[in-house]
Amino acid sequence: QVQLQESGPGLVKPSETLSLACTVSGVAISSSYWTWIRQPPGKGLEWIGYIYYDGSTKYNPSLKSRVTMSIDTSKNQFSLRLSSVTAADTAVYYCARVYSSAWYSDYWGQGTLVTVSS
Amino acid sequence: DIQLTQSPSSVSASVGDRVTITCRASQDINSWLGWYQQKPGRAPKFLIYASSSLQGGVPSRFSGSGSGTDFTLTISSLQPEDFATYYCQQANTFPLTFGGGTKVEI
């Protein structure tokens, strides 16, 4: 069974870099595309970007200048870095697997709340 | 970016009711639309892809339809576990975008 688990600091200071990892179990990370999605408290969902096992990426243009995704196939893990954070980046961050046939997300991690505050 | 507008933003219903949620896209997305269910404090659950295809394990009381710009999610007979917020998502064009959500409440 496919499982994903986010990990990383729950509190980040303004102007610093948010770093999260997603550990995948039950399937090889080389088998799919992987994605990050976030949800500010009480609000809707925002797609951040995707990464493939070969390192290719695509980011949301609204965040592109600040986002970096990476992948470590040896650890079956992929990561998100978001630089120069502000309070507007406070959100629950989800990692997810991209559905095999199209750009939906079929398996999700439980999500991790990241608060940006001094 | 493609904007997805869901209506209503919330709906009050009872167990056994038929509930319909609409998602309208700002441009033609063919049938590249999915639906998710989210309960408080939980990750979204993938329900429907390609407008009308049920993901494995999703009860048959859920159905989707539409193409182009207008889509619907219907729950034929609402069950207690269906009270949640529902989101549509377009998979036609990057950046991928979601609707604002529809809360189904008692």
Short mmCIF file of C-alpha atoms in Angstrom, two decimals:
data_model
loop_
_atom_site.label_atom_id
_atom_site.label_comp_id
_atom_site.label_asym_id
_atom_site.label_seq_id
_atom_site.Cartn_x
_atom_site.Cartn_y
_atom_site.Cartn_z
CA GLN A 1 0.00 0.00 0.00
CA VAL A 2 1.28 3.42 -0.94
CA GLN A 3 2.01 5.65 2.04
CA LEU A 4 3.52 9.11 2.24
CA GLN A 5 4.76 10.95 5.32
CA GLU A 6 5.81 14.57 5.53
CA SER A 7 8.48 15.70 7.95
CA GLY A 8 10.14 18.98 8.83
CA PRO A 9 9.99 21.99 11.14
CA GLY A 10 6.58 23.23 12.12
CA LEU A 11 7.79 26.77 12.69
CA VAL A 12 9.86 28.88 10.33
CA LYS A 13 10.90 32.50 10.76
CA PRO A 14 9.99 35.11 8.17
CA SER A 15 12.56 35.48 5.35
CA GLU A 16 13.98 32.04 6.08
CA THR A 17 13.64 28.83 4.07
CA LEU A 18 10.96 26.23 4.65
CA SER A 19 12.25 22.68 4.16
CA LEU A 20 10.11 19.59 4.11
CA ALA A 21 10.70 15.98 3.18
CA CYS A 22 8.25 13.33 2.08
CA THR A 23 9.10 9.71 2.65
CA VAL A 24 7.34 7.23 0.40
CA SER A 25 6.69 3.62 1.31
CA GLY A 26 4.98 0.77 -0.46
CA VAL A 27 6.15 1.75 -3.93
CA ALA A 28 9.37 2.77 -5.61
CA ILE A 29 9.68 6.50 -5.99
CA SER A 30 10.89 5.94 -9.54
CA SER A 31 7.46 4.65 -10.51
CA SER A 32 5.57 7.94 -10.46
CA TYR A 33 5.55 11.69 -10.47
CA TRP A 34 5.28 13.30 -7.03
CA THR A 35 3.73 16.55 -5.99
CA TRP A 36 3.41 19.14 -3.23
CA ILE A 37 0.14 20.89 -2.45
CA ARG A 38 -0.59 23.34 0.35
CA GLN A 39 -3.64 24.61 2.16
CA PRO A 40 -3.65 27.77 4.30
CA PRO A 41 -5.73 27.39 7.46
CA GLY A 42 -9.42 27.49 6.61
CA LYS A 43 -8.76 27.99 2.90
CA GLY A 44 -8.54 26.02 -0.31
CA LEU A 45 -5.84 23.97 -1.99
CA GLU A 46 -2.90 25.33 -3.97
CA TRP A 47 -0.69 23.23 -6.22
CA ILE A 48 3.02 23.96 -5.65
CA GLY A 49 4.66 21.70 -8.22
CA TYR A 50 5.76 18.22 -9.19
CA ILE A 51 8.98 16.25 -9.49
CA TYR A 52 9.88 13.09 -11.35
CA TYR A 53 12.47 10.52 -10.32
CA ASP A 54 14.88 11.85 -12.93
CA GLY A 55 14.80 15.22 -11.22
CA SER A 56 12.63 16.99 -13.76
CA THR A 57 10.26 19.48 -12.20
CA LYS A 58 7.43 21.82 -12.91
CA TYR A 59 6.44 24.58 -10.51
CA ASN A 60 3.50 26.88 -10.05
CA PRO A 61 4.56 30.20 -11.61
CA SER A 62 3.20 32.02 -8.56
CA LEU A 63 5.89 30.34 -6.43
CA LYS A 64 8.48 29.43 -9.03
CA SER A 65 11.12 31.95 -7.99
CA ARG A 66 11.14 30.60 -4.44
CA VAL A 67 10.55 26.84 -4.88
CA THR A 68 13.04 24.03 -5.26
CA MET A 69 12.12 20.37 -5.29
CA SER A 70 14.56 17.50 -5.16
CA ILE A 71 14.42 13.72 -5.02
CA ASP A 72 16.53 11.04 -3.41
CA THR A 73 15.77 7.67 -4.93
CA SER A 74 18.07 5.86 -2.50
CA LYS A 75 15.92 7.02 0.39
CA ASN A 76 12.61 6.86 -1.52
CA GLN A 77 12.15 10.46 -0.53
CA PHE A 78 11.48 13.80 -2.16
CA SER A 79 11.78 17.28 -0.74
CA LEU A 80 10.47 20.82 -0.91
CA ARG A 81 12.30 24.04 -0.20
CA LEU A 82 10.51 27.37 -0.18
CA SER A 83 12.68 30.41 0.34
CA SER A 84 12.00 33.89 1.70
CA VAL A 85 8.85 32.82 3.48
CA THR A 86 6.25 35.20 4.86
CA ALA A 87 3.13 34.73 6.95
CA ALA A 88 1.26 34.06 3.71
CA ASP A 89 3.16 30.79 3.42
CA THR A 90 1.63 29.49 6.63
CA ALA A 91 -0.26 26.37 5.57
CA VAL A 92 -0.67 22.65 5.84
CA TYR A 93 1.74 21.18 3.31
CA TYR A 94 0.81 17.90 1.69
CA CYS A 95 2.93 15.60 -0.41
CA ALA A 96 1.11 13.33 -2.81
CA ARG A 97 1.56 10.87 -5.64
CA VAL A 98 0.48 11.88 -9.11
CA TYR A 99 -2.15 9.54 -10.51
CA SER A 100 -0.75 7.26 -13.19
CA SER A 101 -2.85 8.48 -16.10
CA ALA A 102 -3.27 12.19 -15.50
CA TRP A 103 -2.36 15.10 -13.28
CA TYR A 104 -4.48 14.26 -10.26
CA SER A 105 -3.22 13.20 -6.83
CA ASP A 106 -4.33 9.77 -5.73
CA TYR A 107 -2.34 9.11 -2.55
CA TRP A 108 -1.66 11.85 -0.01
CA GLY A 109 0.40 12.25 3.10
CA GLN A 110 -1.38 13.33 6.27
CA GLY A 111 -0.07 16.86 5.89
CA THR A 112 2.13 18.98 8.11
CA LEU A 113 1.33 22.45 9.38
CA VAL A 114 4.09 24.97 8.85
CA THR A 115 3.68 28.29 10.61
CA VAL A 116 5.74 31.29 9.58
CA SER A 117 6.29 33.50 12.59
CA SER A 118 9.09 35.19 14.45
CA ASP B 1 -4.39 30.26 -14.89
CA ILE B 2 -7.65 28.36 -15.21
CA GLN B 3 -10.12 29.46 -12.55
CA LEU B 4 -12.54 26.92 -11.12
CA THR B 5 -15.68 28.25 -9.50
CA GLN B 6 -17.66 25.92 -7.29
CA SER B 7 -21.24 26.43 -6.26
CA PRO B 8 -22.71 26.50 -3.81
CA SER B 9 -19.96 27.27 -1.32
CA SER B 10 -21.94 25.36 1.28
CA VAL B 11 -25.05 23.24 1.32
CA SER B 12 -27.16 21.97 4.17
CA ALA B 13 -28.57 18.51 3.64
CA SER B 14 -29.90 15.48 5.45
CA VAL B 15 -29.04 11.82 5.31
CA GLY B 16 -30.67 10.32 2.25
CA ASP B 17 -30.76 13.59 0.29
CA ARG B 18 -29.47 13.94 -3.24
CA VAL B 19 -26.75 16.58 -3.39
CA THR B 20 -25.32 18.21 -6.50
CA ILE B 21 -22.22 20.40 -6.59
CA THR B 22 -21.20 22.42 -9.62
CA CYS B 23 -17.72 23.33 -10.84
CA ARG B 24 -17.30 25.81 -13.67
CA ALA B 25 -13.97 26.33 -15.44
CA SER B 26 -12.87 29.66 -16.88
CA GLN B 27 -11.91 27.90 -20.13
CA ASP B 28 -12.42 24.59 -21.87
CA ILE B 29 -10.70 21.75 -20.01
CA ASN B 30 -12.24 18.89 -21.99
CA SER B 31 -12.91 16.21 -19.38
CA TRP B 32 -9.79 16.81 -17.33
CA LEU B 33 -11.57 17.34 -14.06
CA GLY B 34 -11.28 15.51 -10.75
CA TRP B 35 -13.06 15.63 -7.43
CA TYR B 36 -11.76 15.24 -3.89
CA GLN B 37 -13.42 14.88 -0.50
CA GLN B 38 -11.82 16.41 2.57
CA LYS B 39 -12.84 15.94 6.17
CA PRO B 40 -11.63 18.27 8.94
CA GLY B 41 -8.01 17.68 9.86
CA ARG B 42 -7.56 15.11 7.11
CA ALA B 43 -5.90 15.04 3.72
CA PRO B 44 -8.13 15.17 0.66
CA LYS B 45 -9.34 11.86 -0.70
CA PHE B 46 -9.36 11.29 -4.46
CA LEU B 47 -12.88 10.43 -5.63
CA ILE B 48 -13.30 10.99 -9.36
CA TYR B 49 -11.06 11.53 -12.38
CA ALA B 50 -11.71 12.39 -15.99
CA SER B 51 -14.97 14.04 -14.98
CA SER B 52 -16.93 10.83 -14.43
CA SER B 53 -14.65 7.89 -13.58
CA LEU B 54 -14.77 6.66 -9.99
CA GLN B 55 -11.49 5.94 -8.27
CA GLY B 56 -11.28 2.42 -6.86
CA GLY B 57 -13.17 1.91 -3.61
CA VAL B 58 -15.36 4.99 -3.99
CA PRO B 59 -19.04 4.19 -3.37
CA SER B 60 -21.31 4.19 -6.39
CA ARG B 61 -23.56 6.85 -4.85
CA PHE B 62 -20.92 9.32 -6.04
CA SER B 63 -21.04 10.29 -9.68
CA GLY B 64 -19.55 12.98 -11.85
CA SER B 65 -20.45 14.44 -15.19
CA GLY B 66 -19.66 17.25 -17.57
CA SER B 67 -17.14 18.36 -20.14
CA GLY B 68 -15.79 21.61 -21.48
CA THR B 69 -16.43 24.16 -18.76
CA ASP B 70 -19.33 22.81 -16.71
CA PHE B 71 -19.11 19.86 -14.35
CA THR B 72 -21.13 18.35 -11.56
CA LEU B 73 -20.55 16.02 -8.63
CA THR B 74 -23.66 14.23 -7.41
CA ILE B 75 -24.15 12.23 -4.25
CA SER B 76 -27.31 10.24 -4.87
CA SER B 77 -28.18 9.41 -1.26
CA LEU B 78 -26.15 11.27 1.32
CA GLN B 79 -24.65 9.14 4.07
CA PRO B 80 -23.34 10.33 7.46
CA GLU B 81 -19.74 9.81 6.34
CA ASP B 82 -20.26 12.09 3.31
CA PHE B 83 -20.44 15.29 5.35
CA ALA B 84 -17.23 16.97 4.25
CA THR B 85 -15.82 19.62 1.94
CA TYR B 86 -15.53 18.76 -1.76
CA TYR B 87 -13.01 20.25 -4.16
CA CYS B 88 -12.75 20.06 -7.92
CA GLN B 89 -9.37 20.17 -9.68
CA GLN B 90 -8.49 20.68 -13.32
CA ALA B 91 -5.76 18.53 -14.83
CA ASN B 92 -5.77 20.05 -18.30
CA THR B 93 -3.29 22.90 -17.99
CA PHE B 94 -0.44 23.93 -15.73
CA PRO B 95 -0.57 25.33 -13.18
CA LEU B 96 -3.03 22.80 -11.83
CA THR B 97 -5.81 24.57 -9.98
CA PHE B 98 -8.56 23.74 -7.51
CA GLY B 99 -12.00 25.10 -6.92
CA GLY B 100 -12.74 26.97 -3.71
CA GLY B 101 -14.58 24.05 -2.14
CA THR B 102 -18.15 23.16 -1.23
CA LYS B 103 -18.94 22.27 2.33
CA VAL B 104 -21.71 19.71 2.74
CA GLU B 105 -23.14 20.01 6.22
CA ILE B 106 -26.10 18.89 8.19
#
